[in-house]
Short mmCIF file of C-alpha atoms in Angstrom, two decimals:
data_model
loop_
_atom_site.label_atom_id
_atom_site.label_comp_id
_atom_site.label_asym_id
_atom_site.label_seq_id
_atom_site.Cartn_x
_atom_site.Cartn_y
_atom_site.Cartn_z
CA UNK P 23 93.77 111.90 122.39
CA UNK P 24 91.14 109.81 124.86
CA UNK P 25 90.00 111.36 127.48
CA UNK P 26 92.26 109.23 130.00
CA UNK P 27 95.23 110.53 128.69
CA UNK P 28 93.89 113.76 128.68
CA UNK P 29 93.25 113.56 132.40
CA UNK P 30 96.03 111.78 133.54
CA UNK P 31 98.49 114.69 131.62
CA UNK P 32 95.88 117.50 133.05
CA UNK P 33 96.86 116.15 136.67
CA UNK P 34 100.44 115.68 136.06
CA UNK P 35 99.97 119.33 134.46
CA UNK P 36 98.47 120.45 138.48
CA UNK P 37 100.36 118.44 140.42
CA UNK P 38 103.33 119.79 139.12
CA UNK P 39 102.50 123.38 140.50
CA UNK P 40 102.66 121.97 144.35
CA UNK P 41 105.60 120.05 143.83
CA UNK P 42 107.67 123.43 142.76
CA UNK P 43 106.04 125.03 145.46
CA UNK P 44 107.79 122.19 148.15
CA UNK P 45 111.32 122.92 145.79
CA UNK P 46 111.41 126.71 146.54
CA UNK P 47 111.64 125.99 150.45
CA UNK P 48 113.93 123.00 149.56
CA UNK P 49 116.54 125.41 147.89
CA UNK P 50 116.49 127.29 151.09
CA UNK P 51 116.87 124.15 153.22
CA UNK P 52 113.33 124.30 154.50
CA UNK P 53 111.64 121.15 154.37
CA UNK P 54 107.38 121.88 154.61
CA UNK P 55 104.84 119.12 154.60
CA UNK P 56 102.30 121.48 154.73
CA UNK P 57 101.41 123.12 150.93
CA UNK P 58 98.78 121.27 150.52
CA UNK P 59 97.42 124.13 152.80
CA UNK P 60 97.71 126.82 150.35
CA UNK P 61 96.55 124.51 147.52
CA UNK P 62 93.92 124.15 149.26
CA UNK P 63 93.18 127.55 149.75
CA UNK P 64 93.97 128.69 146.13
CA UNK P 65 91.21 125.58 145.17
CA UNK P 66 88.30 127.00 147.98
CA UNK P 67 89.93 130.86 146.76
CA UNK P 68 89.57 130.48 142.65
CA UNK P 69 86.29 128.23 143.01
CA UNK P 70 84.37 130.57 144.74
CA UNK P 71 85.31 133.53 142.82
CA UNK P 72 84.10 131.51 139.50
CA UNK P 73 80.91 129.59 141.09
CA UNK P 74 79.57 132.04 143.39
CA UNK P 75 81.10 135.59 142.37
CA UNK P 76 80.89 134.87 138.66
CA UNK P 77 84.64 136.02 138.20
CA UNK P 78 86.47 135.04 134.94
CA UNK P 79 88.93 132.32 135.32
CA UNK P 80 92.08 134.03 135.15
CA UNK P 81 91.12 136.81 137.49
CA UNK P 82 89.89 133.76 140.44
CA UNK P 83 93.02 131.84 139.22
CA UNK P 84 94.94 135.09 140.00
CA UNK P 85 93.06 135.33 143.35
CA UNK P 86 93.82 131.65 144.60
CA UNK P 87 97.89 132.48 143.75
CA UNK P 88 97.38 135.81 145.42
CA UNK P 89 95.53 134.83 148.72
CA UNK P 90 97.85 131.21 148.63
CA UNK P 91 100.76 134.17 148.56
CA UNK P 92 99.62 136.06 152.18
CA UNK P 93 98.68 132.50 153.66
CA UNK P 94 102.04 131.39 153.44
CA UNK P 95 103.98 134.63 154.70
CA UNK P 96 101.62 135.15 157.52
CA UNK P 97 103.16 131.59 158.30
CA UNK P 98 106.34 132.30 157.06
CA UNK P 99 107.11 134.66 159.28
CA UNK P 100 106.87 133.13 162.62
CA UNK P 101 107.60 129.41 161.40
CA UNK P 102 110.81 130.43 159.53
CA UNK P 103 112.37 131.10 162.78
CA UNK P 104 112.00 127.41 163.53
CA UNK P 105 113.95 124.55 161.75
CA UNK P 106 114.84 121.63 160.39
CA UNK P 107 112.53 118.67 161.95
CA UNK P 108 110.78 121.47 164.10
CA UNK P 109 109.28 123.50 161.01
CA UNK P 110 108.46 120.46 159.25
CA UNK P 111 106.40 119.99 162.30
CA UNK P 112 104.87 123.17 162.11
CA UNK P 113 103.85 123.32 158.50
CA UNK P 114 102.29 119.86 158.88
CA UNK P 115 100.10 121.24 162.04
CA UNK P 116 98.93 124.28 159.59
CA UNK P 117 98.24 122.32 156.71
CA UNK P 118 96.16 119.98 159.26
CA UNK P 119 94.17 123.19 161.05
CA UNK P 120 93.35 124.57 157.67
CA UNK P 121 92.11 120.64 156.40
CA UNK P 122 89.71 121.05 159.53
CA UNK P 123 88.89 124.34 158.90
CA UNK P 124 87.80 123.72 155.56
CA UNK P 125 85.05 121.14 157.27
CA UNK P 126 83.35 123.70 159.00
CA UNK P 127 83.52 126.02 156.35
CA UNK P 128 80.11 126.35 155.06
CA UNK P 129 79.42 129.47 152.54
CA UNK P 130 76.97 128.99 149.87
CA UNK P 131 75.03 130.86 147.21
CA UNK P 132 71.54 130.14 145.34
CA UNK P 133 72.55 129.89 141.66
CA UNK P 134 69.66 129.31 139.39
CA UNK P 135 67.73 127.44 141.88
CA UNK P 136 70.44 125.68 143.14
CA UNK P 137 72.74 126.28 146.77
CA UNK P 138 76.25 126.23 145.15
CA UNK P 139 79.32 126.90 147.47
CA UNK P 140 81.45 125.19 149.89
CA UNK P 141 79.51 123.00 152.11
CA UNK P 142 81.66 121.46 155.26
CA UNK P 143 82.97 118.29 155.36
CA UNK P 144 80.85 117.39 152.13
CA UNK P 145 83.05 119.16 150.17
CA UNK P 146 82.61 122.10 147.45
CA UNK P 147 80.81 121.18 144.24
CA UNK P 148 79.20 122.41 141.00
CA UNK P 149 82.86 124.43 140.40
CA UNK P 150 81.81 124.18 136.63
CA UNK P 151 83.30 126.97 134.95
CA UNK P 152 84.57 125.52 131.91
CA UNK P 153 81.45 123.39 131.10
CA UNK P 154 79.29 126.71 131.28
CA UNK P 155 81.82 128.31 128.65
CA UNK P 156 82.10 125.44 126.51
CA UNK P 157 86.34 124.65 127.45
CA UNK P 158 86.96 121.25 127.14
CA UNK P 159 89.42 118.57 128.69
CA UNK P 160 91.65 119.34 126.01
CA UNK P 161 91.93 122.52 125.66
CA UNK P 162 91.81 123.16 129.41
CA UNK P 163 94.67 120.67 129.49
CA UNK P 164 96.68 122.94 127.29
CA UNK P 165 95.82 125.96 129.91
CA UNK P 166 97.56 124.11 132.38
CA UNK P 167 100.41 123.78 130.43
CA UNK P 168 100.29 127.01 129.24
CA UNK P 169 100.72 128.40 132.47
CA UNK P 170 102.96 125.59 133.93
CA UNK P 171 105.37 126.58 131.25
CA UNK P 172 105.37 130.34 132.12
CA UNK P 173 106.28 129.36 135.61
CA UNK P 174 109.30 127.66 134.66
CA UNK P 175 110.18 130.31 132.47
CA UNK P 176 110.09 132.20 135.63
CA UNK P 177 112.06 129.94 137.51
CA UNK P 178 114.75 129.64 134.88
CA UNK P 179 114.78 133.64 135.13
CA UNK P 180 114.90 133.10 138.86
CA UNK P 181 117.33 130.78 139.10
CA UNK P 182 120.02 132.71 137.18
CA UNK P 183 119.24 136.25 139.06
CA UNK P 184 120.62 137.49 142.63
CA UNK P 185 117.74 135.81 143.86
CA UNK P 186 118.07 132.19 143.16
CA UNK P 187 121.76 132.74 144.04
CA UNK P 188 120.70 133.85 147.59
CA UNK P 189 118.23 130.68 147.46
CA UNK P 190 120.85 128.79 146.74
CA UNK P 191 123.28 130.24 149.08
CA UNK P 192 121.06 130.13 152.31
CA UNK P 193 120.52 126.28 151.68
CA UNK P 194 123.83 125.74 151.53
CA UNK P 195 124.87 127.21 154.79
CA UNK P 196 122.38 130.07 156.30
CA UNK P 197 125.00 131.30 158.85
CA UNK P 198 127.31 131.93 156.08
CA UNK P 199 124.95 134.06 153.89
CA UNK P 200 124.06 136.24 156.96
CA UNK P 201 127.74 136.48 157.70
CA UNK P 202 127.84 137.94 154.10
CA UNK P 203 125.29 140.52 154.97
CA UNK P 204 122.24 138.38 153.29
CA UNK P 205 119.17 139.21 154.85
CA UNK P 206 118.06 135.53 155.94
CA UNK P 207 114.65 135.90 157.12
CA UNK P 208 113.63 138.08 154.83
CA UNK P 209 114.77 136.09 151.81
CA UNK P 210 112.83 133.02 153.28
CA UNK P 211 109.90 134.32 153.69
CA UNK P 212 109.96 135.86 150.45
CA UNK P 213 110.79 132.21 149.28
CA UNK P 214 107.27 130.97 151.18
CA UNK P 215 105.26 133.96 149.45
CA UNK P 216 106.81 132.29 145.98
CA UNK P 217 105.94 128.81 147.34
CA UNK P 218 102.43 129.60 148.39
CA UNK P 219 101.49 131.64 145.24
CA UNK P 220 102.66 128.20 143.45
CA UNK P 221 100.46 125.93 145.46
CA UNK P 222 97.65 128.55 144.98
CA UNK P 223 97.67 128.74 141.36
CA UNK P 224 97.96 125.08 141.33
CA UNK P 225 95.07 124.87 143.48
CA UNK P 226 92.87 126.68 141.62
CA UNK P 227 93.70 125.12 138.29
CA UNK P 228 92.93 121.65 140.21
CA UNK P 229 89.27 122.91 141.86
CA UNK P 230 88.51 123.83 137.77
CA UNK P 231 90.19 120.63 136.63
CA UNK P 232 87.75 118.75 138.66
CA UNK P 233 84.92 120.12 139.51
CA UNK P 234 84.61 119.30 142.90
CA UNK P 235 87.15 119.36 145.74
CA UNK P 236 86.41 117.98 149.41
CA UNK P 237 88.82 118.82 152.83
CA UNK P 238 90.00 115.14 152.76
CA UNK P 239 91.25 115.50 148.87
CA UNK P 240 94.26 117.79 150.61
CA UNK P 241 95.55 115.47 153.20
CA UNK P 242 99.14 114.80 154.43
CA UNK P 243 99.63 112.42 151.75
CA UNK P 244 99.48 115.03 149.22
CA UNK P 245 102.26 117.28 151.27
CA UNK P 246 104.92 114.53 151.44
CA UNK P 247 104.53 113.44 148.14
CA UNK P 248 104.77 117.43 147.10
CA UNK P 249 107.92 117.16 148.89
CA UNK P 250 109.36 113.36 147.62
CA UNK P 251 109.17 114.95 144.14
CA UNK P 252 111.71 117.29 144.45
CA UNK P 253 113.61 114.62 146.35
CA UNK P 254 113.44 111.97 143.61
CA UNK P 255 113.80 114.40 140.69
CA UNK P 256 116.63 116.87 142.11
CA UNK P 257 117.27 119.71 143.78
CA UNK P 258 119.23 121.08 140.43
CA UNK P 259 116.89 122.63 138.51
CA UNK P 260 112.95 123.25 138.53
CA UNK P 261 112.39 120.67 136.04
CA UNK P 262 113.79 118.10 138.70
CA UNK P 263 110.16 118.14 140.78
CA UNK P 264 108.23 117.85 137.47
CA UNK P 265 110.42 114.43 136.79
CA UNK P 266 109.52 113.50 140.61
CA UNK P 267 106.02 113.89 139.00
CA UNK P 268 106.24 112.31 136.17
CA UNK P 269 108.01 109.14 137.24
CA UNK P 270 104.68 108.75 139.98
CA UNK P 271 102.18 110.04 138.34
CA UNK P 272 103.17 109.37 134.73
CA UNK P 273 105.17 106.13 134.73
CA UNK P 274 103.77 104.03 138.34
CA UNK P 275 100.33 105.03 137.61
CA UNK P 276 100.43 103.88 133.97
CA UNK P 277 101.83 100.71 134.54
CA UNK P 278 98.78 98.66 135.20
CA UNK P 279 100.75 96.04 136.54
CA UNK P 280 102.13 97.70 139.25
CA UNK P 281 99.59 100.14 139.81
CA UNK P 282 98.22 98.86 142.94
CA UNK P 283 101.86 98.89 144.62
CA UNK P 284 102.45 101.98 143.50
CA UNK P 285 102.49 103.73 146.91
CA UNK P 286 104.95 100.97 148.27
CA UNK P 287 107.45 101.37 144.87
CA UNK P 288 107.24 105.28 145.22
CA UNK P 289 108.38 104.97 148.95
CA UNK P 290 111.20 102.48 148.06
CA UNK P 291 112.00 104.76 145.14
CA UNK P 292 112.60 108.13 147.56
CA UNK P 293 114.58 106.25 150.41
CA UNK P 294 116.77 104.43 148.01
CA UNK P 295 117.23 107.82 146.05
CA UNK P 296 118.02 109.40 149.49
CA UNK P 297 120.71 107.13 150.15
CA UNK P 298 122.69 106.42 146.61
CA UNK P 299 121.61 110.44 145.68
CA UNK P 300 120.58 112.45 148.32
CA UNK P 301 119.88 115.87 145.84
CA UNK P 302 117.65 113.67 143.10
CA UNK P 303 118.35 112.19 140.04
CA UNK P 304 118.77 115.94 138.40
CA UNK P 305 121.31 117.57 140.99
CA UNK P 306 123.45 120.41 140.58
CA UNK P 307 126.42 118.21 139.53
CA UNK P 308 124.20 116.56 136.20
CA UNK P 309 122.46 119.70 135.52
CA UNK P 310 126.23 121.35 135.59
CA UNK P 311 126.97 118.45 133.27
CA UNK P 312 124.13 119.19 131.14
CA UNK P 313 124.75 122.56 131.05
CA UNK P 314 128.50 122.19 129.81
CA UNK P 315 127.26 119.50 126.97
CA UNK P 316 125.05 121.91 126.03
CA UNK P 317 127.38 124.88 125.71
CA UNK P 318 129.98 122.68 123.14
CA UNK P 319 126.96 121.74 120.96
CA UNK P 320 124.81 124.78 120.79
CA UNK P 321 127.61 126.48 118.71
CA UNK P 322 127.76 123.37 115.98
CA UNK P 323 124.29 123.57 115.06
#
């Protein structure tokens, strides 16, 4: 496998953890264009703890999810009073104060001779981890998937327990689900703690992936696309978002010959998918679908 390949699957592999973060809020109706906030705080969170702390990757992994985690429910819980157009607005001001933050940040180290740490506007380099323990692309490419896969396990566990139902249930109709005695704000902000642990794991799985991150690498461009992919691959299932992903990342990208309209197709892509299928390609109705072809085969084989 070339090492194009290998990167292009290692950032589908990342990119993927954002866009399930933007899903979570979209089962509760929320619509954020700011997690690009939290993965940029799980990137800053898990590349110090490697590069300056000398943590082990999973543990500054762990602490990028974790911190991403309180980040978003310190938001969550005065934003999630807000909604609709309002808290899109909101998240999108966060996600820009913590971009600006993150060029005045300035907290650096002297490893082996050398000042490694986050540095402003110039960004946060030397994050080189799996060079100094001899991972490469591929294998850190199967990391990535490793741990993408455990987090859809988790979601298909979420989706079928009391949980996901509530999710589920609160996007539909919010007033309803309090009406049944649902706890509403507490379910959504446990939903932006979920979200935010996403975009931080993702985050700091990205800030290993490439060495080097910079404020400008987590603009709003990465927040609405975080949110298109859920759009474009449906609001049915958590595999949905990862199809939003592959179809930009994996299919426009790869096609040389329309690779430098790729920003114009996606955008036709998500307002046409809007109109002619408002919950994504995989909605609840085809995954139901799915689901019931499933059930008469599984028994014949």
């Amino acid at each position: 496998m070339n090492d194009y390949l290998i990167g292009v699957l290692s950032n589908i592999g990342v990119i993927s953890f954002i866009a399930l973060s933007a899903y979570v809020l979209l089962l509760t109706g929320e619509i954020s264009f700011g997690q690009q906030a939290f993965f940029a705080i799980g990137a800053y969170a898990a590349g110090v703890a490697t590069a300056l702390w000398g943590w082990p990757l999973a543990m500054a992994i762990l602490l990028g999810a974790a911190i991403g985690a309180a980040a978003a429910v310190l938001v969550g819980v005065p934003t999630l009073r807000l909604h609709g157009l309002y808290f899109a607005i909101a998240t999108l001001a966060f996600a820009e104060m913590v971009r600006i933050l993150f060029e005045l940040f300035r907290y650096q180290v002297l490893v082996d001779g050398e000042w490694v740490g986050p540095n402003g506007a110039d960004g946060f380099r030397n994050i080189r981890y799996i060079f100094e323990n001899d991972i490469d692309s591929f294998h850190f490419m199967l990391l990535i998937y490793a741990v993408l896969v455990a987090t859809l396990v988790g979601f298909m566990l979420l989706e079928r327990s009391r949980f996901g139902v509530i999710f589920r249930m609160i996007g539909e109709d919010e007033t309803l689900a309090g009406l049944q005695g649902i706890s509403v704000a507490r379910h959504k902000v446990l939903a932006a703690g979920i979200a935010g642990a996403l975009a931080g794991l993702g985050g700091g799985l990205y800030a290993h992936l490439t060495t080097y991150v910079e404020p400008r690498n987590f603009d709003v461009m990465l927040g609405v696309h975080s949110l298109a992919y859920g759009l474009i691959g449906g609001l049915g299932t958590a595999f949905g978002p990862l199809l939003g992903v592959l179809i930009d990342i994996g299919l426009l990208e790869a096609i040389r010959a329309v690779a430098g309209y790729r920003m114009i197709i996606f955008g036709g892509l998500v307002a046409l998918l809007l109109i002619v299928r408002p919950r994504g390609l995989l909605d609840e109705t085809v995954v139901h679908r799915i689901s019931q072809a499933w059930r008469l085969i599984a028994p014949r084989t």
